[in-house]
Amino acid sequence: MARQTILVLNGPNLNLLGVREPAIYGRETLADIEEACLELADTLELDVDFRQSNGEGQLIDWIHEARENADGIIINAGGLSHTSIALMDALSASDLPVVEVHMSNIHRREEFRHHSYVSRVARGVIVGLGGHGYELALEAMARVLATDA
Ligand code: CA2
């Protein structure tokens, strides 16, 4: 049987992980997180398509394409989580299960990070557990897909 595909999307500035601000985001790079996701996905018998863009339009285009190419979306939309109704609308229109991830605990940080538009359309949200949050999101997505099937 063909494997299901999870699109893992990363928004603006996440390409800087491990290079700047290690006190907030740790020393893991996005490439390290991708590697861990690919390894775990294999044991879960899922395919992972891991991407990052600094562009809101690019992320929205990828979400539109996911309707055809993916079975679920894991997203850390970075700062766009707190601002982008367009991204929220695209996720909602995809009709795919969405799990939101934040490396940092956004609720312990500045007030403007406490609200996420993405959360409104997400099945679940994982915050504050660093790169491990992506692995937890993958496990959660595997369960959601198995339960919804
Ligand atoms: O905690 C998270 O994962 C965030 O989504 C990260 C975003 C931030 O705007 C959100 O509020 C929470 C920032 C993306 C990473 O930005 C960096 C900036 C400098 C150095 C390293 C990463």
PDB file of C-alpha atoms and ligand atoms in Angstrom:
ATOM      1  CA  MET A   1       0.000   0.000   0.000  1.00  0.00           C
ATOM      2  CA  ALA A   2       1.250   3.505  -0.829  1.00  0.00           C
ATOM      3  CA  ARG A   3       2.451   5.496   2.157  1.00  0.00           C
ATOM      4  CA  GLN A   4       0.588   8.577   3.297  1.00  0.00           C
ATOM      5  CA  THR A   5       2.457  11.869   2.979  1.00  0.00           C
ATOM      6  CA  ILE A   6       2.772  14.545   5.637  1.00  0.00           C
ATOM      7  CA  LEU A   7       3.716  18.025   4.473  1.00  0.00           C
ATOM      8  CA  VAL A   8       5.847  19.683   7.171  1.00  0.00           C
ATOM      9  CA  LEU A   9       5.863  23.440   6.583  1.00  0.00           C
ATOM     10  CA  ASN A  10       8.156  25.963   8.208  1.00  0.00           C
ATOM     11  CA  GLY A  11       7.631  29.694   7.924  1.00  0.00           C
ATOM     12  CA  PRO A  12       9.765  32.828   8.044  1.00  0.00           C
ATOM     13  CA  ASN A  13      13.142  32.861   9.784  1.00  0.00           C
ATOM     14  CA  LEU A  14      13.074  29.194  10.749  1.00  0.00           C
ATOM     15  CA  ASN A  15      16.041  28.741   8.384  1.00  0.00           C
ATOM     16  CA  LEU A  16      18.012  30.634  11.079  1.00  0.00           C
ATOM     17  CA  LEU A  17      17.456  27.952  13.723  1.00  0.00           C
ATOM     18  CA  GLY A  18      20.658  26.861  15.435  1.00  0.00           C
ATOM     19  CA  VAL A  19      22.513  29.821  13.976  1.00  0.00           C
ATOM     20  CA  ARG A  20      20.984  32.705  15.994  1.00  0.00           C
ATOM     21  CA  GLU A  21      19.180  33.013  19.353  1.00  0.00           C
ATOM     22  CA  PRO A  22      20.118  29.582  20.797  1.00  0.00           C
ATOM     23  CA  ALA A  23      18.821  30.696  24.224  1.00  0.00           C
ATOM     24  CA  ILE A  24      15.254  30.738  22.851  1.00  0.00           C
ATOM     25  CA  TYR A  25      15.320  28.151  20.083  1.00  0.00           C
ATOM     26  CA  GLY A  26      18.214  25.838  21.025  1.00  0.00           C
ATOM     27  CA  ARG A  27      21.139  24.689  18.898  1.00  0.00           C
ATOM     28  CA  GLU A  28      19.301  22.295  16.607  1.00  0.00           C
ATOM     29  CA  THR A  29      19.200  23.404  12.974  1.00  0.00           C
ATOM     30  CA  LEU A  30      16.185  22.952  10.709  1.00  0.00           C
ATOM     31  CA  ALA A  31      18.220  20.313   8.823  1.00  0.00           C
ATOM     32  CA  ASP A  32      18.657  18.393  12.127  1.00  0.00           C
ATOM     33  CA  ILE A  33      14.894  18.549  12.709  1.00  0.00           C
ATOM     34  CA  GLU A  34      14.189  17.399   9.151  1.00  0.00           C
ATOM     35  CA  GLU A  35      16.531  14.425   9.602  1.00  0.00           C
ATOM     36  CA  ALA A  36      14.797  13.398  12.862  1.00  0.00           C
ATOM     37  CA  CYS A  37      11.383  13.695  11.182  1.00  0.00           C
ATOM     38  CA  LEU A  38      12.444  11.582   8.201  1.00  0.00           C
ATOM     39  CA  GLU A  39      13.806   8.885  10.518  1.00  0.00           C
ATOM     40  CA  LEU A  40      10.656   8.785  12.663  1.00  0.00           C
ATOM     41  CA  ALA A  41       8.374   8.928   9.613  1.00  0.00           C
ATOM     42  CA  ASP A  42      10.028   5.768   8.338  1.00  0.00           C
ATOM     43  CA  THR A  43       9.162   3.868  11.519  1.00  0.00           C
ATOM     44  CA  LEU A  44       5.586   5.226  11.296  1.00  0.00           C
ATOM     45  CA  GLU A  45       5.468   4.144   7.630  1.00  0.00           C
ATOM     46  CA  LEU A  46       4.747   7.694   6.499  1.00  0.00           C
ATOM     47  CA  ASP A  47       6.447   9.922   3.923  1.00  0.00           C
ATOM     48  CA  VAL A  48       7.489  13.418   4.974  1.00  0.00           C
ATOM     49  CA  ASP A  49       7.828  16.363   2.614  1.00  0.00           C
ATOM     50  CA  PHE A  50       9.746  18.944   4.707  1.00  0.00           C
ATOM     51  CA  ARG A  51       9.877  22.554   3.473  1.00  0.00           C
ATOM     52  CA  GLN A  52      10.713  26.086   4.628  1.00  0.00           C
ATOM     53  CA  SER A  53       9.933  29.449   3.078  1.00  0.00           C
ATOM     54  CA  ASN A  54      10.218  33.047   4.166  1.00  0.00           C
ATOM     55  CA  GLY A  55       7.336  33.945   1.832  1.00  0.00           C
ATOM     56  CA  GLU A  56       3.691  33.919   2.892  1.00  0.00           C
ATOM     57  CA  GLY A  57       2.542  33.440  -0.726  1.00  0.00           C
ATOM     58  CA  GLN A  58       4.868  30.476  -1.218  1.00  0.00           C
ATOM     59  CA  LEU A  59       3.545  28.795   1.937  1.00  0.00           C
ATOM     60  CA  ILE A  60      -0.041  29.375   0.767  1.00  0.00           C
ATOM     61  CA  ASP A  61       0.746  27.923  -2.693  1.00  0.00           C
ATOM     62  CA  TRP A  62       2.244  24.820  -1.058  1.00  0.00           C
ATOM     63  CA  ILE A  63      -0.859  24.435   1.132  1.00  0.00           C
ATOM     64  CA  HIS A  64      -3.081  24.646  -1.980  1.00  0.00           C
ATOM     65  CA  GLU A  65      -0.972  21.951  -3.678  1.00  0.00           C
ATOM     66  CA  ALA A  66      -1.205  19.775  -0.554  1.00  0.00           C
ATOM     67  CA  ARG A  67      -4.858  19.092  -1.340  1.00  0.00           C
ATOM     68  CA  GLU A  68      -3.547  16.856  -4.150  1.00  0.00           C
ATOM     69  CA  ASN A  69      -0.166  15.754  -2.744  1.00  0.00           C
ATOM     70  CA  ALA A  70      -0.522  15.258   1.009  1.00  0.00           C
ATOM     71  CA  ASP A  71      -2.677  13.624   3.659  1.00  0.00           C
ATOM     72  CA  GLY A  72      -1.902  15.980   6.538  1.00  0.00           C
ATOM     73  CA  ILE A  73      -0.032  19.196   7.321  1.00  0.00           C
ATOM     74  CA  ILE A  74       2.299  19.917  10.225  1.00  0.00           C
ATOM     75  CA  ILE A  75       3.075  23.615  10.350  1.00  0.00           C
ATOM     76  CA  ASN A  76       5.286  25.985  12.275  1.00  0.00           C
ATOM     77  CA  ALA A  77       4.261  29.219  10.575  1.00  0.00           C
ATOM     78  CA  GLY A  78       6.722  31.268  12.649  1.00  0.00           C
ATOM     79  CA  GLY A  79       5.658  34.901  13.067  1.00  0.00           C
ATOM     80  CA  LEU A  80       2.903  34.470  10.451  1.00  0.00           C
ATOM     81  CA  SER A  81       1.011  32.358  13.014  1.00  0.00           C
ATOM     82  CA  HIS A  82       0.181  35.579  14.856  1.00  0.00           C
ATOM     83  CA  THR A  83      -0.735  37.708  11.840  1.00  0.00           C
ATOM     84  CA  SER A  84      -1.910  35.767   8.798  1.00  0.00           C
ATOM     85  CA  ILE A  85      -5.617  35.278   8.172  1.00  0.00           C
ATOM     86  CA  ALA A  86      -4.661  34.295   4.590  1.00  0.00           C
ATOM     87  CA  LEU A  87      -2.584  31.370   5.839  1.00  0.00           C
ATOM     88  CA  MET A  88      -5.390  30.295   8.175  1.00  0.00           C
ATOM     89  CA  ASP A  89      -7.879  30.431   5.275  1.00  0.00           C
ATOM     90  CA  ALA A  90      -5.576  28.319   3.071  1.00  0.00           C
ATOM     91  CA  LEU A  91      -5.180  25.692   5.811  1.00  0.00           C
ATOM     92  CA  SER A  92      -8.921  25.613   6.339  1.00  0.00           C
ATOM     93  CA  ALA A  93      -9.577  25.277   2.580  1.00  0.00           C
ATOM     94  CA  SER A  94      -7.105  22.382   2.322  1.00  0.00           C
ATOM     95  CA  ASP A  95      -9.547  20.166   4.261  1.00  0.00           C
ATOM     96  CA  LEU A  96      -6.533  18.276   5.628  1.00  0.00           C
ATOM     97  CA  PRO A  97      -5.781  17.615   9.290  1.00  0.00           C
ATOM     98  CA  VAL A  98      -3.385  20.260  10.610  1.00  0.00           C
ATOM     99  CA  VAL A  99      -1.061  20.010  13.621  1.00  0.00           C
ATOM    100  CA  GLU A 100       0.607  23.255  14.683  1.00  0.00           C
ATOM    101  CA  VAL A 101       4.084  23.297  16.231  1.00  0.00           C
ATOM    102  CA  HIS A 102       6.044  26.033  17.981  1.00  0.00           C
ATOM    103  CA  MET A 103       9.576  25.415  19.213  1.00  0.00           C
ATOM    104  CA  SER A 104       9.222  27.933  22.037  1.00  0.00           C
ATOM    105  CA  ASN A 105       6.372  28.149  24.537  1.00  0.00           C
ATOM    106  CA  ILE A 106       4.622  31.106  22.915  1.00  0.00           C
ATOM    107  CA  HIS A 107       2.438  31.529  26.041  1.00  0.00           C
ATOM    108  CA  ARG A 108       5.492  32.334  28.188  1.00  0.00           C
ATOM    109  CA  ARG A 109       6.645  34.999  25.743  1.00  0.00           C
ATOM    110  CA  GLU A 110       5.383  38.413  24.642  1.00  0.00           C
ATOM    111  CA  GLU A 111       1.612  38.971  24.638  1.00  0.00           C
ATOM    112  CA  PHE A 112       1.524  39.310  20.820  1.00  0.00           C
ATOM    113  CA  ARG A 113       2.721  35.693  20.477  1.00  0.00           C
ATOM    114  CA  HIS A 114      -0.089  34.281  22.633  1.00  0.00           C
ATOM    115  CA  HIS A 115      -2.647  34.268  19.836  1.00  0.00           C
ATOM    116  CA  SER A 116      -2.230  32.111  16.724  1.00  0.00           C
ATOM    117  CA  TYR A 117      -4.612  32.180  13.744  1.00  0.00           C
ATOM    118  CA  VAL A 118      -3.270  28.736  12.807  1.00  0.00           C
ATOM    119  CA  SER A 119      -4.527  27.277  16.109  1.00  0.00           C
ATOM    120  CA  ARG A 120      -8.110  28.040  15.074  1.00  0.00           C
ATOM    121  CA  VAL A 121      -7.882  25.514  12.216  1.00  0.00           C
ATOM    122  CA  ALA A 122      -5.504  23.011  13.863  1.00  0.00           C
ATOM    123  CA  ARG A 123      -6.504  19.617  15.255  1.00  0.00           C
ATOM    124  CA  GLY A 124      -3.831  20.067  17.900  1.00  0.00           C
ATOM    125  CA  VAL A 125      -1.017  22.360  18.964  1.00  0.00           C
ATOM    126  CA  ILE A 126       2.409  21.484  20.403  1.00  0.00           C
ATOM    127  CA  VAL A 127       4.410  24.309  21.958  1.00  0.00           C
ATOM    128  CA  GLY A 128       7.603  24.737  23.947  1.00  0.00           C
ATOM    129  CA  LEU A 129       9.297  21.396  23.351  1.00  0.00           C
ATOM    130  CA  GLY A 130      11.869  22.514  20.782  1.00  0.00           C
ATOM    131  CA  GLY A 131      12.614  20.289  17.812  1.00  0.00           C
ATOM    132  CA  HIS A 132      11.104  17.305  19.635  1.00  0.00           C
ATOM    133  CA  GLY A 133       7.713  18.983  19.097  1.00  0.00           C
ATOM    134  CA  TYR A 134       7.898  18.097  15.399  1.00  0.00           C
ATOM    135  CA  GLU A 135       8.352  14.408  16.251  1.00  0.00           C
ATOM    136  CA  LEU A 136       5.415  14.545  18.681  1.00  0.00           C
ATOM    137  CA  ALA A 137       3.356  16.216  15.943  1.00  0.00           C
ATOM    138  CA  LEU A 138       4.229  13.403  13.519  1.00  0.00           C
ATOM    139  CA  GLU A 139       3.157  10.766  16.047  1.00  0.00           C
ATOM    140  CA  ALA A 140      -0.080  12.675  16.659  1.00  0.00           C
ATOM    141  CA  MET A 141      -0.690  12.977  12.907  1.00  0.00           C
ATOM    142  CA  ALA A 142      -0.132   9.229  12.428  1.00  0.00           C
ATOM    143  CA  ARG A 143      -2.804   8.606  15.085  1.00  0.00           C
ATOM    144  CA  VAL A 144      -5.216  11.141  13.558  1.00  0.00           C
ATOM    145  CA  LEU A 145      -4.837   9.562  10.087  1.00  0.00           C
ATOM    146  CA  ALA A 146      -5.306   6.041  11.440  1.00  0.00           C
ATOM    147  CA  THR A 147      -8.379   7.098  13.433  1.00  0.00           C
ATOM    148  CA  ASP A 148      -9.974   9.167  10.652  1.00  0.00           C
ATOM    149  CA  ALA A 149      -9.461   6.461   8.003  1.00  0.00           C
TER     150      ALA A 149
HETATM  151  O1  CA2 B   1       8.535  29.132  18.717  1.00  0.00           O
HETATM  152  C1  CA2 B   1       8.364  29.044  17.501  1.00  0.00           C
HETATM  153  O2  CA2 B   1       8.545  28.018  16.859  1.00  0.00           O
HETATM  154  C2  CA2 B   1       7.954  30.305  16.718  1.00  0.00           C
HETATM  155  O3  CA2 B   1       7.035  29.913  15.718  1.00  0.00           O
HETATM  156  C3  CA2 B   1       9.228  30.848  16.105  1.00  0.00           C
HETATM  157  C4  CA2 B   1       9.024  32.167  15.364  1.00  0.00           C
HETATM  158  C5  CA2 B   1       8.304  33.167  16.262  1.00  0.00           C
HETATM  159  O4  CA2 B   1       8.025  34.347  15.527  1.00  0.00           O
HETATM  160  C6  CA2 B   1       7.021  32.594  16.822  1.00  0.00           C
HETATM  161  O5  CA2 B   1       6.433  33.556  17.667  1.00  0.00           O
HETATM  162  C7  CA2 B   1       7.277  31.330  17.598  1.00  0.00           C
HETATM  163  C8  CA2 B   1      10.365  32.707  14.930  1.00  0.00           C
HETATM  164  C9  CA2 B   1      11.035  31.806  13.890  1.00  0.00           C
HETATM  165  C10 CA2 B   1      12.475  31.608  14.180  1.00  0.00           C
HETATM  166  O6  CA2 B   1      13.127  32.842  14.229  1.00  0.00           O
HETATM  167  C11 CA2 B   1      14.446  32.868  14.540  1.00  0.00           C
HETATM  168  C12 CA2 B   1      14.997  34.118  14.658  1.00  0.00           C
HETATM  169  C13 CA2 B   1      16.321  34.242  14.971  1.00  0.00           C
HETATM  170  C14 CA2 B   1      17.085  33.097  15.189  1.00  0.00           C
HETATM  171  C15 CA2 B   1      16.529  31.852  15.077  1.00  0.00           C
HETATM  172  C16 CA2 B   1      15.215  31.731  14.744  1.00  0.00           C
END
